[in-house]
PDB file of C-alpha atoms in Angstrom:
ATOM      1  CA  MET A 158       0.189  -0.027  -0.225  1.00 60.00           C
ATOM      2  CA  THR A 159       1.507   3.526  -0.670  1.00 85.00           C
ATOM      3  CA  GLU A 160       1.745   6.060   1.857  1.00 95.00           C
ATOM      4  CA  PRO A 161      -0.068   8.775   1.960  1.00 97.00           C
ATOM      5  CA  ILE A 162       0.203  12.360  -0.290  1.00 98.00           C
ATOM      6  CA  VAL A 163       0.387  14.856   2.301  1.00 98.00           C
ATOM      7  CA  LEU A 164      -0.624  18.323   2.188  1.00 98.00           C
ATOM      8  CA  THR A 165       0.139  21.299   3.903  1.00 98.00           C
ATOM      9  CA  SER A 166      -1.482  24.821   3.482  1.00 97.00           C
ATOM     10  CA  ASP A 167       2.470  25.662   2.279  1.00 97.00           C
ATOM     11  CA  SER A 168       3.127  22.903   0.118  1.00 98.00           C
ATOM     12  CA  PRO A 169       3.533  24.087  -3.780  1.00 97.00           C
ATOM     13  CA  ILE A 170       1.425  21.821  -5.453  1.00 96.00           C
ATOM     14  CA  LEU A 171      -1.638  24.096  -4.362  1.00 97.00           C
ATOM     15  CA  ASP A 172       0.164  26.523  -6.635  1.00 96.00           C
ATOM     16  CA  THR A 173      -0.744  24.349  -9.452  1.00 97.00           C
ATOM     17  CA  LEU A 174      -4.402  22.972  -8.679  1.00 97.00           C
ATOM     18  CA  ASN A 175      -6.894  24.682 -10.751  1.00 97.00           C
ATOM     19  CA  PHE A 176      -9.230  25.611  -7.723  1.00 98.00           C
ATOM     20  CA  LYS A 177     -12.629  27.169  -8.361  1.00 98.00           C
ATOM     21  CA  PRO A 178     -14.706  29.325  -6.331  1.00 98.00           C
ATOM     22  CA  TYR A 179     -17.712  27.549  -4.628  1.00 98.00           C
ATOM     23  CA  ARG A 180     -20.855  29.252  -2.740  1.00 96.00           C
ATOM     24  CA  ASN A 181     -22.404  27.554   0.629  1.00 93.00           C
ATOM     25  CA  THR A 182     -25.925  27.301   0.590  1.00 89.00           C
ATOM     26  CA  SER A 183     -26.979  25.698   4.281  1.00 91.00           C
ATOM     27  CA  ILE A 184     -28.494  26.636   7.268  1.00 94.00           C
ATOM     28  CA  ARG A 185     -25.852  26.446   9.905  1.00 96.00           C
ATOM     29  CA  LYS A 186     -25.625  25.675  13.999  1.00 97.00           C
ATOM     30  CA  VAL A 187     -23.151  27.086  16.006  1.00 98.00           C
ATOM     31  CA  LYS A 188     -21.893  27.575  19.689  1.00 97.00           C
ATOM     32  CA  PRO A 189     -18.652  28.433  21.042  1.00 98.00           C
ATOM     33  CA  PHE A 190     -16.627  26.139  23.065  1.00 98.00           C
ATOM     34  CA  LEU A 191     -15.794  27.584  26.201  1.00 98.00           C
ATOM     35  CA  PRO A 192     -15.113  25.147  28.892  1.00 98.00           C
ATOM     36  CA  GLY A 193     -14.819  25.740  32.278  1.00 96.00           C
ATOM     37  CA  PRO A 194     -11.116  26.504  34.664  1.00 95.00           C
ATOM     38  CA  ASN A 195     -11.220  22.966  36.028  1.00 97.00           C
ATOM     39  CA  GLU A 196     -12.753  20.997  32.145  1.00 97.00           C
ATOM     40  CA  PRO A 197     -10.075  20.008  29.773  1.00 97.00           C
ATOM     41  CA  GLN A 198      -9.742  22.842  27.331  1.00 97.00           C
ATOM     42  CA  THR A 199      -9.855  21.125  24.360  1.00 98.00           C
ATOM     43  CA  LEU A 200     -12.172  18.837  22.493  1.00 97.00           C
ATOM     44  CA  GLU A 201     -11.706  15.608  20.223  1.00 97.00           C
ATOM     45  CA  VAL A 202     -14.569  15.775  17.355  1.00 94.00           C
ATOM     46  CA  LYS A 203     -14.743  12.832  14.937  1.00 92.00           C
ATOM     47  CA  THR A 204     -15.766  13.806  11.651  1.00 87.00           C
ATOM     48  CA  PRO A 205     -17.560  10.938   9.664  1.00 84.00           C
ATOM     49  CA  TRP A 206     -15.475   9.768   7.875  1.00 84.00           C
ATOM     50  CA  GLY A 207     -13.039   8.680  10.847  1.00 84.00           C
ATOM     51  CA  ALA A 208     -10.960  11.610  11.002  1.00 87.00           C
ATOM     52  CA  THR A 209     -10.487  13.604  14.646  1.00 93.00           C
ATOM     53  CA  LEU A 210     -10.291  16.980  15.265  1.00 94.00           C
ATOM     54  CA  THR A 211      -8.928  19.399  18.627  1.00 96.00           C
ATOM     55  CA  ALA A 212     -11.262  22.068  19.039  1.00 97.00           C
ATOM     56  CA  LYS A 213      -9.553  24.708  21.793  1.00 97.00           C
ATOM     57  CA  ARG A 214     -11.330  26.913  24.386  1.00 97.00           C
ATOM     58  CA  GLY A 215     -12.598  29.987  22.000  1.00 98.00           C
ATOM     59  CA  ASP A 216     -13.016  27.776  18.354  1.00 98.00           C
ATOM     60  CA  MET A 217     -17.211  27.807  17.225  1.00 98.00           C
ATOM     61  CA  LEU A 218     -18.510  24.682  17.048  1.00 97.00           C
ATOM     62  CA  ILE A 219     -20.458  24.012  13.548  1.00 96.00           C
ATOM     63  CA  SER A 220     -22.530  21.772  12.156  1.00 95.00           C
ATOM     64  CA  GLU A 221     -25.444  21.248   9.515  1.00 90.00           C
ATOM     65  CA  ILE A 222     -29.105  21.304  10.612  1.00 91.00           C
ATOM     66  CA  ASP A 223     -29.473  18.506   9.442  1.00 88.00           C
ATOM     67  CA  ALA A 224     -27.074  16.176  10.688  1.00 88.00           C
ATOM     68  CA  PRO A 225     -25.821  17.732  13.972  1.00 89.00           C
ATOM     69  CA  ASP A 226     -23.787  14.768  14.508  1.00 88.00           C
ATOM     70  CA  ASP A 227     -21.114  16.381  12.145  1.00 90.00           C
ATOM     71  CA  VAL A 228     -19.788  18.955  13.854  1.00 94.00           C
ATOM     72  CA  TRP A 229     -16.439  20.898  13.584  1.00 94.00           C
ATOM     73  CA  PRO A 230     -14.519  23.585  15.355  1.00 96.00           C
ATOM     74  CA  ILE A 231     -13.566  26.461  13.295  1.00 96.00           C
ATOM     75  CA  ASP A 232     -11.284  28.895  14.681  1.00 96.00           C
ATOM     76  CA  PRO A 233     -12.549  31.947  16.091  1.00 97.00           C
ATOM     77  CA  GLU A 234     -11.560  34.546  13.842  1.00 96.00           C
ATOM     78  CA  ILE A 235     -12.362  32.186  10.541  1.00 95.00           C
ATOM     79  CA  PHE A 236     -15.454  32.199  11.859  1.00 97.00           C
ATOM     80  CA  ASP A 237     -16.057  35.839  12.015  1.00 96.00           C
ATOM     81  CA  LYS A 238     -14.957  36.549   8.443  1.00 95.00           C
ATOM     82  CA  THR A 239     -16.534  34.173   7.200  1.00 95.00           C
ATOM     83  CA  TYR A 240     -20.111  33.408   8.682  1.00 97.00           C
ATOM     84  CA  MET A 241     -23.122  35.672   9.280  1.00 96.00           C
ATOM     85  CA  MET A 242     -25.330  35.063  12.631  1.00 97.00           C
ATOM     86  CA  THR A 243     -28.939  34.577  11.392  1.00 96.00           C
ATOM     87  CA  GLU A 244     -30.386  34.140  14.347  1.00 96.00           C
ATOM     88  CA  PRO A 245     -28.773  33.212  17.788  1.00 97.00           C
ATOM     89  CA  GLY A 246     -27.044  29.937  17.316  1.00 97.00           C
ATOM     90  CA  VAL A 247     -27.733  29.818  13.905  1.00 97.00           C
ATOM     91  CA  CYS A 248     -25.279  30.862  10.767  1.00 97.00           C
ATOM     92  CA  ILE A 249     -24.149  31.441   7.242  1.00 96.00           C
ATOM     93  CA  LYS A 250     -20.999  30.822   5.622  1.00 94.00           C
ATOM     94  CA  ARG A 251     -20.693  34.168   4.228  1.00 94.00           C
ATOM     95  CA  ALA A 252     -17.243  33.915   2.174  1.00 94.00           C
ATOM     96  CA  VAL A 253     -16.615  32.017  -1.343  1.00 95.00           C
ATOM     97  CA  VAL A 254     -14.708  28.882  -0.765  1.00 96.00           C
ATOM     98  CA  MET A 255     -12.238  27.716  -3.704  1.00 98.00           C
ATOM     99  CA  LEU A 256     -12.234  23.672  -4.147  1.00 98.00           C
ATOM    100  CA  VAL A 257     -10.608  21.427  -6.362  1.00 99.00           C
ATOM    101  CA  PRO A 258     -11.114  17.787  -6.873  1.00 99.00           C
ATOM    102  CA  LEU A 259      -8.325  15.277  -4.653  1.00 98.00           C
ATOM    103  CA  VAL A 260      -7.767  13.130  -7.559  1.00 98.00           C
ATOM    104  CA  GLU A 261      -5.911  16.180  -9.247  1.00 97.00           C
ATOM    105  CA  ILE A 262      -3.777  16.014  -6.685  1.00 96.00           C
ATOM    106  CA  THR A 263      -3.279  11.910  -7.168  1.00 97.00           C
ATOM    107  CA  LYS A 264      -3.610  12.299 -10.916  1.00 95.00           C
ATOM    108  CA  GLY A 265      -7.012  10.511 -10.866  1.00 97.00           C
ATOM    109  CA  ASP A 266      -5.925   7.726  -8.483  1.00 98.00           C
ATOM    110  CA  ALA A 267      -9.326   7.914  -6.229  1.00 98.00           C
ATOM    111  CA  ASP A 268      -7.970   5.403  -4.328  1.00 98.00           C
ATOM    112  CA  GLN A 269      -4.193   7.126  -2.825  1.00 98.00           C
ATOM    113  CA  LYS A 270      -4.940   8.324   0.222  1.00 98.00           C
ATOM    114  CA  VAL A 271      -3.945  12.178   1.562  1.00 98.00           C
ATOM    115  CA  THR A 272      -2.842  13.101   4.461  1.00 98.00           C
ATOM    116  CA  ILE A 273      -4.599  17.580   4.730  1.00 98.00           C
ATOM    117  CA  GLU A 274      -3.160  18.912   7.539  1.00 97.00           C
ATOM    118  CA  THR A 275      -5.753  21.436   8.922  1.00 96.00           C
ATOM    119  CA  LEU A 276      -5.244  24.286  11.772  1.00 94.00           C
ATOM    120  CA  GLU A 277      -7.847  21.477  14.092  1.00 94.00           C
ATOM    121  CA  GLY A 278      -5.109  18.394  13.302  1.00 94.00           C
ATOM    122  CA  PRO A 279      -4.817  15.831  10.640  1.00 96.00           C
ATOM    123  CA  GLU A 280      -6.668  13.720   8.601  1.00 96.00           C
ATOM    124  CA  THR A 281      -6.627  11.501   6.089  1.00 96.00           C
ATOM    125  CA  VAL A 282      -8.815  10.515   2.878  1.00 97.00           C
ATOM    126  CA  ARG A 283      -9.752   8.983   0.016  1.00 98.00           C
ATOM    127  CA  ALA A 284      -8.762  11.033  -3.011  1.00 98.00           C
ATOM    128  CA  GLY A 285     -11.681  10.061  -4.982  1.00 98.00           C
ATOM    129  CA  ASP A 286     -14.710  10.340  -2.516  1.00 98.00           C
ATOM    130  CA  PHE A 287     -13.057  14.628  -1.508  1.00 98.00           C
ATOM    131  CA  HIS A 288     -12.545  17.966  -2.862  1.00 98.00           C
ATOM    132  CA  LEU A 289      -9.191  19.859  -1.499  1.00 99.00           C
ATOM    133  CA  ALA A 290     -10.971  23.295   0.153  1.00 98.00           C
ATOM    134  CA  LYS A 291      -9.239  26.449   0.750  1.00 97.00           C
ATOM    135  CA  GLY A 292      -9.941  29.043   2.839  1.00 95.00           C
ATOM    136  CA  ILE A 293      -9.351  33.181   3.434  1.00 92.00           C
ATOM    137  CA  ARG A 294      -6.451  32.799   5.104  1.00 92.00           C
ATOM    138  CA  GLY A 295      -4.990  29.837   3.438  1.00 94.00           C
ATOM    139  CA  GLU A 296      -6.071  27.154   5.012  1.00 96.00           C
ATOM    140  CA  ILE A 297      -7.078  23.884   3.719  1.00 98.00           C
ATOM    141  CA  TRP A 298      -9.210  20.715   4.688  1.00 97.00           C
ATOM    142  CA  ALA A 299     -10.878  17.975   3.255  1.00 97.00           C
ATOM    143  CA  TYR A 300     -14.259  18.629   1.594  1.00 96.00           C
ATOM    144  CA  PRO A 301     -17.034  15.543   0.656  1.00 97.00           C
ATOM    145  CA  ASN A 302     -17.890  15.243  -2.793  1.00 98.00           C
ATOM    146  CA  GLU A 303     -21.029  14.325  -1.795  1.00 95.00           C
ATOM    147  CA  LYS A 304     -21.289  17.997   0.381  1.00 93.00           C
ATOM    148  CA  VAL A 305     -20.350  19.715  -2.730  1.00 97.00           C
ATOM    149  CA  LYS A 306     -23.217  18.279  -4.488  1.00 96.00           C
ATOM    150  CA  ASP A 307     -26.112  18.967  -2.100  1.00 93.00           C
ATOM    151  CA  LYS A 308     -24.398  21.796  -0.898  1.00 92.00           C
ATOM    152  CA  MET A 309     -22.746  24.195  -2.988  1.00 95.00           C
ATOM    153  CA  ARG A 310     -23.243  26.244  -5.507  1.00 96.00           C
ATOM    154  CA  LEU A 311     -20.379  27.300  -8.206  1.00 97.00           C
ATOM    155  CA  VAL A 312     -20.013  30.989  -8.492  1.00 96.00           C
ATOM    156  CA  GLU A 313     -20.428  32.436 -12.122  1.00 85.00           C
TER     157      GLU A 313
END
């Protein structure tokens, strides 16, 4: 079995990829992660594809309204710049997300594993099941193909 390809936000290959702008169309739930002084100051969050992300005190915990168990942490500064609150505990993403199919990195090999070094920790995914997302600070993460199809719209 081949080793995963490892991507960081400063990997040179990112400059060669054909990222396209997308806008998310879904409404999301949000709550800040604010543990008490005697509680653990980090929270391990499991993604549906098995990655473990680490939320730090002050991070925002986001989930889709229709998938409340699919939770992921977002840095509070990035949240403030990219999301808009629509009512208490509810938000929409206003920023455009740049996406490219991960198979562009693997030269079409859908089964190749790719490890993406996100702000919240590494996640290893099968290239054929994900896009690579890039945010406003150049941060990267895996974005499921199914969500691209169901929740994202290409910005013309």
